[in-house]
CSV table of N, CA and C in Angstrom, one decimal:
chain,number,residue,atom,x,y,z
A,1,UNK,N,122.9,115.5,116.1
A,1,UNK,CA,122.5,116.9,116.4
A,1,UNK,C,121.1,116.9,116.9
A,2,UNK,N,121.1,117.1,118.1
A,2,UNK,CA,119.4,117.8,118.4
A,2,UNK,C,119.2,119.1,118.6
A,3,UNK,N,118.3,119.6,117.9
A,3,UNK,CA,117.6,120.9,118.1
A,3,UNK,C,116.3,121.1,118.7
A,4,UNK,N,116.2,122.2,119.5
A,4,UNK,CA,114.9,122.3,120.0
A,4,UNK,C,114.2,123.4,119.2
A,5,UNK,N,113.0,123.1,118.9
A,5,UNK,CA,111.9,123.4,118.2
A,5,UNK,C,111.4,124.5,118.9
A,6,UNK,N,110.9,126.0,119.0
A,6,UNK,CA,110.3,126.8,119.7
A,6,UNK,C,109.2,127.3,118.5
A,7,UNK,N,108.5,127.4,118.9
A,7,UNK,CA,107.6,127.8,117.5
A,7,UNK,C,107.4,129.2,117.5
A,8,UNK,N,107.5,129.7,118.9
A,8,UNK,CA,106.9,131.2,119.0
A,8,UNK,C,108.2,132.2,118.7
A,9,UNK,N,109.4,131.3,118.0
A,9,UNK,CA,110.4,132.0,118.0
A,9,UNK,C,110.6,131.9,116.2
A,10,UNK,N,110.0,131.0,115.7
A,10,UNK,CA,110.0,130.7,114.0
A,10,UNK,C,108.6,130.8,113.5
A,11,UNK,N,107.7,131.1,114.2
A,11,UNK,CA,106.5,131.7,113.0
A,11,UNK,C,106.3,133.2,112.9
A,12,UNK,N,106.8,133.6,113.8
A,12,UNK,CA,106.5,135.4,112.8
A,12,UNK,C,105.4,136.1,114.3
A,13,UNK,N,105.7,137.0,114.3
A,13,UNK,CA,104.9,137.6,115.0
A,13,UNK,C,103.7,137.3,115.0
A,14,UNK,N,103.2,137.9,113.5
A,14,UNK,CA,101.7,137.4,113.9
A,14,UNK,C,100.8,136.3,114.2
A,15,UNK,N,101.6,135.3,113.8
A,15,UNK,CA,101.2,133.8,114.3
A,15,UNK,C,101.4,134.1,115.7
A,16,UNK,N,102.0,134.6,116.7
A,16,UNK,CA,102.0,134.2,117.9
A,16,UNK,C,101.0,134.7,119.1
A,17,UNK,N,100.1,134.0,119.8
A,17,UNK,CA,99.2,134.9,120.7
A,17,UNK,C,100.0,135.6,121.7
A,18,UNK,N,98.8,135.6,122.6
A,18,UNK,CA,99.0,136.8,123.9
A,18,UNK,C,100.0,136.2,124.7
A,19,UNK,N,101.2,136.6,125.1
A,19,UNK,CA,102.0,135.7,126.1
A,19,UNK,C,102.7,134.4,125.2
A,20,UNK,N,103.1,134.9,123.8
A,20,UNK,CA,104.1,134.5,123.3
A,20,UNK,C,103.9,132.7,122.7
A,21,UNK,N,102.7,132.8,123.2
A,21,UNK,CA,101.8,131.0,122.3
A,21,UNK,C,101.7,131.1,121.4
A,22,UNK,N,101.8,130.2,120.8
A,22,UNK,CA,101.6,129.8,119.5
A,22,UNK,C,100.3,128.2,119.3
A,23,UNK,N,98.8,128.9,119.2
A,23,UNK,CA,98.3,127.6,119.3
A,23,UNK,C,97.8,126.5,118.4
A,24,UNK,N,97.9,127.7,117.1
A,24,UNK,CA,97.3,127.0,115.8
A,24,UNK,C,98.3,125.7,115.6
A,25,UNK,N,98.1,124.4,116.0
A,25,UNK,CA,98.8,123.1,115.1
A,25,UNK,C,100.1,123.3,113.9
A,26,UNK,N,98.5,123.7,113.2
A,26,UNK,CA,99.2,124.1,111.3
A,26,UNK,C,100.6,125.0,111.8
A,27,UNK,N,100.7,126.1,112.0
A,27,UNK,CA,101.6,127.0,112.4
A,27,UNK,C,102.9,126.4,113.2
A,28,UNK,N,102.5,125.5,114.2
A,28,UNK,CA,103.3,125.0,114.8
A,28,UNK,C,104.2,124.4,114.0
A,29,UNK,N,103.6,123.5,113.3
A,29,UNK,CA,104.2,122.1,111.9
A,29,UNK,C,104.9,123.5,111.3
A,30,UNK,N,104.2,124.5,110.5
A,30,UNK,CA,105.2,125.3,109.6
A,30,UNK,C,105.9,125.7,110.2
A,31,UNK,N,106.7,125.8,111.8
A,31,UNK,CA,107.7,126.4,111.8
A,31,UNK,C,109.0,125.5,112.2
A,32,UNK,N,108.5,123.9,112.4
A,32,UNK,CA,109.2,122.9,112.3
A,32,UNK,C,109.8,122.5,111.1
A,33,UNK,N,109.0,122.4,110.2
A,33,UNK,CA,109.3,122.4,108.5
A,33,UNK,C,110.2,123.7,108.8
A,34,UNK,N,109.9,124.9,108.8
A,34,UNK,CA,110.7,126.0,108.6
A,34,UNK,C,112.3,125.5,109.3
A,35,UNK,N,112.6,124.9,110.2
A,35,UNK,CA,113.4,124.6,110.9
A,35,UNK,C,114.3,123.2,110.3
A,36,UNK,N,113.2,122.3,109.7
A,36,UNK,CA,113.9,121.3,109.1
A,36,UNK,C,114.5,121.7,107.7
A,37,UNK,N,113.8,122.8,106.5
A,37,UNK,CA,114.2,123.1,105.7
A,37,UNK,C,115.6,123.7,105.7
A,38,UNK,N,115.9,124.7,106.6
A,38,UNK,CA,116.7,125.2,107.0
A,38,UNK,C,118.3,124.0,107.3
A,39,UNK,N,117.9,123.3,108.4
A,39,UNK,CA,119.2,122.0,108.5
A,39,UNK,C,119.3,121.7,107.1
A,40,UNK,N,118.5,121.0,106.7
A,40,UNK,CA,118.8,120.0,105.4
A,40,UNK,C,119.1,120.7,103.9
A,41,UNK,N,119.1,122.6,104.2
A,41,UNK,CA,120.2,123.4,103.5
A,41,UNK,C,121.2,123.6,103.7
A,42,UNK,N,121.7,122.9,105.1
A,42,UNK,CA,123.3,122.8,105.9
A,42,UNK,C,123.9,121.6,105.3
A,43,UNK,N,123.1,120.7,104.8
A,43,UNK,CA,123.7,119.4,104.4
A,43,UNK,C,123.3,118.4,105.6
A,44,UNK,N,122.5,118.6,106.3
A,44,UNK,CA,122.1,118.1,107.4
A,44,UNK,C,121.0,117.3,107.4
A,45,UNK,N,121.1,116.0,107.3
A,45,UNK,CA,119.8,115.1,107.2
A,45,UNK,C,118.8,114.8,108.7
A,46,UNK,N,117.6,115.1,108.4
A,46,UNK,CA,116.7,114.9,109.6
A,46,UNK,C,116.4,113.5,110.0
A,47,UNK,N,116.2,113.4,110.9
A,47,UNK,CA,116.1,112.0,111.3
A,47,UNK,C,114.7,111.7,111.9
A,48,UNK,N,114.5,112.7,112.7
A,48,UNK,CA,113.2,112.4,113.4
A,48,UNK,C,112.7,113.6,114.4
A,49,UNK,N,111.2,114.0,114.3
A,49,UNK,CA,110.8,115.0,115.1
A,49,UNK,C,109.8,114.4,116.0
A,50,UNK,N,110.1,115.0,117.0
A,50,UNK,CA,109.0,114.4,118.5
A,50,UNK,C,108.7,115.7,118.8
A,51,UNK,N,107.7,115.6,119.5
A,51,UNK,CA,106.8,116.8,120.5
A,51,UNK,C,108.2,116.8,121.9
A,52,UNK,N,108.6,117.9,122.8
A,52,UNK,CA,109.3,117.6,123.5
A,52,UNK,C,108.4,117.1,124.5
A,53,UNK,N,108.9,116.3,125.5
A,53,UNK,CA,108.1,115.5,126.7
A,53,UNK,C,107.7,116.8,127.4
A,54,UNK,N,108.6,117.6,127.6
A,54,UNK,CA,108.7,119.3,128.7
A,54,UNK,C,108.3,120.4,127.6
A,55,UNK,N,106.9,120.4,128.1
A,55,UNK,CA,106.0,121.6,128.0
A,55,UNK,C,106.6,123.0,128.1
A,56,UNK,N,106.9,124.2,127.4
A,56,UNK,CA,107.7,125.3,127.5
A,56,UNK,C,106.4,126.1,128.4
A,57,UNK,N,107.0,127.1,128.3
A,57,UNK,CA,105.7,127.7,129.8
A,57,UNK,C,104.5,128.0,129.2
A,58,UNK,N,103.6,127.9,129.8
A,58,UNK,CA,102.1,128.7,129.8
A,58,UNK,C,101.2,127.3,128.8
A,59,UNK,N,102.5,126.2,128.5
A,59,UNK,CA,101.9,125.5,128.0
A,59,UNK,C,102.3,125.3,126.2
A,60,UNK,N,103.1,126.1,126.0
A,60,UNK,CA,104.0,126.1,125.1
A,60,UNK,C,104.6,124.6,124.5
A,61,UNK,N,103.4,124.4,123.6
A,61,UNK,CA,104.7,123.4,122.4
A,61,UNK,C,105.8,123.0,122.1
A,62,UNK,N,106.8,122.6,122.3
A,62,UNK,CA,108.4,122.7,121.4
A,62,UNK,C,108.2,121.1,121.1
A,63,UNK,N,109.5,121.3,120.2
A,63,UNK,CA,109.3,119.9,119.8
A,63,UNK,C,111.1,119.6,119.6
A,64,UNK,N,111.7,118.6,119.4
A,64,UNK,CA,113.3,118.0,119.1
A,64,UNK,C,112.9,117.4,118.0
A,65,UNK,N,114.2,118.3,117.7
A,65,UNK,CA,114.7,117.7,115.7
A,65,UNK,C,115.9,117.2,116.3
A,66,UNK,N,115.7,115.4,115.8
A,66,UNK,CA,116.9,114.6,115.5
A,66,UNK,C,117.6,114.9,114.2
A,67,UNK,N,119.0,115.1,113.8
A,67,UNK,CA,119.6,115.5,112.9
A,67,UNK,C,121.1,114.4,112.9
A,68,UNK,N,121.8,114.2,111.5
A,68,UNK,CA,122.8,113.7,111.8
A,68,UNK,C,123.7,113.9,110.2
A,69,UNK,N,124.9,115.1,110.1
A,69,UNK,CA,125.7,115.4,109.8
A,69,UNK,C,126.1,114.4,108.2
Protein backbone atom coordinates (compact mmCIF):
# COMPACT_ATOMS: atom_id res chain seq x y z
CA UNK A 1 0.00 0.00 0.00
CA UNK A 2 1.32 3.48 -0.80
CA UNK A 3 -0.15 6.54 0.45
CA UNK A 4 0.53 10.01 -0.36
CA UNK A 5 1.24 12.26 2.36
CA UNK A 6 -0.33 15.93 1.83
CA UNK A 7 0.25 17.85 4.80
CA UNK A 8 -1.87 20.86 4.05
CA UNK A 9 -4.70 18.42 3.98
CA UNK A 10 -3.76 16.71 7.77
CA UNK A 11 -2.59 19.54 9.89
CA UNK A 12 -5.55 21.72 10.48
CA UNK A 13 -6.25 24.89 9.21
CA UNK A 14 -4.27 26.79 11.14
CA UNK A 15 -1.04 25.22 10.54
CA UNK A 16 -1.54 25.91 6.91
CA UNK A 17 -0.08 29.31 5.24
CA UNK A 18 -1.22 31.63 2.48
CA UNK A 19 -1.97 29.40 -0.68
CA UNK A 20 -2.48 26.28 1.26
CA UNK A 21 1.60 25.60 2.42
CA UNK A 22 2.39 24.12 5.05
CA UNK A 23 6.13 25.27 5.97
CA UNK A 24 6.85 24.59 9.49
CA UNK A 25 9.00 20.95 9.29
CA UNK A 26 7.59 19.97 12.82
CA UNK A 27 3.97 20.33 11.39
CA UNK A 28 4.76 18.55 8.36
CA UNK A 29 6.35 15.29 10.48
CA UNK A 30 2.96 15.68 12.70
CA UNK A 31 0.82 15.15 10.07
CA UNK A 32 2.78 12.14 8.67
CA UNK A 33 2.69 10.60 12.21
CA UNK A 34 -0.96 11.68 12.03
CA UNK A 35 -1.22 9.64 8.89
CA UNK A 36 0.95 6.70 10.04
CA UNK A 37 -1.00 6.50 13.40
CA UNK A 38 -4.06 6.25 11.67
CA UNK A 39 -2.85 2.98 9.10
CA UNK A 40 -1.31 1.09 11.95
CA UNK A 41 -5.06 1.50 13.64
CA UNK A 42 -6.19 -0.39 10.45
CA UNK A 43 -3.86 -3.17 11.33
CA UNK A 44 -1.57 -1.81 8.75
CA UNK A 45 2.19 -1.87 9.34
CA UNK A 46 4.42 1.06 7.98
CA UNK A 47 7.23 0.31 6.22
CA UNK A 48 8.87 3.30 5.19
CA UNK A 49 8.38 7.19 4.66
CA UNK A 50 10.19 9.28 1.92
CA UNK A 51 9.76 12.95 0.98
CA UNK A 52 7.96 12.49 -2.56
CA UNK A 53 10.68 13.12 -5.41
CA UNK A 54 7.49 15.57 -7.06
CA UNK A 55 7.10 18.71 -5.36
CA UNK A 56 3.10 19.45 -4.91
CA UNK A 57 2.61 23.08 -6.17
CA UNK A 58 3.98 26.37 -5.01
CA UNK A 59 6.47 24.09 -3.58
CA UNK A 60 4.46 21.97 -1.39
CA UNK A 61 5.91 18.99 0.57
CA UNK A 62 4.20 15.52 0.37
CA UNK A 63 5.75 12.73 1.22
CA UNK A 64 4.86 8.35 0.41
CA UNK A 65 3.91 6.09 3.15
CA UNK A 66 5.10 2.50 2.33
CA UNK A 67 2.57 0.28 4.08
CA UNK A 68 1.98 -3.54 3.94
CA UNK A 69 -1.29 -5.37 5.16
Amino acid sequence: LIVLVKPQFEAGRENVGKGGIVRDPKTQQQAVDRVRDAVTALGVTTIDVIESPIQGAEGNREFLLYARY
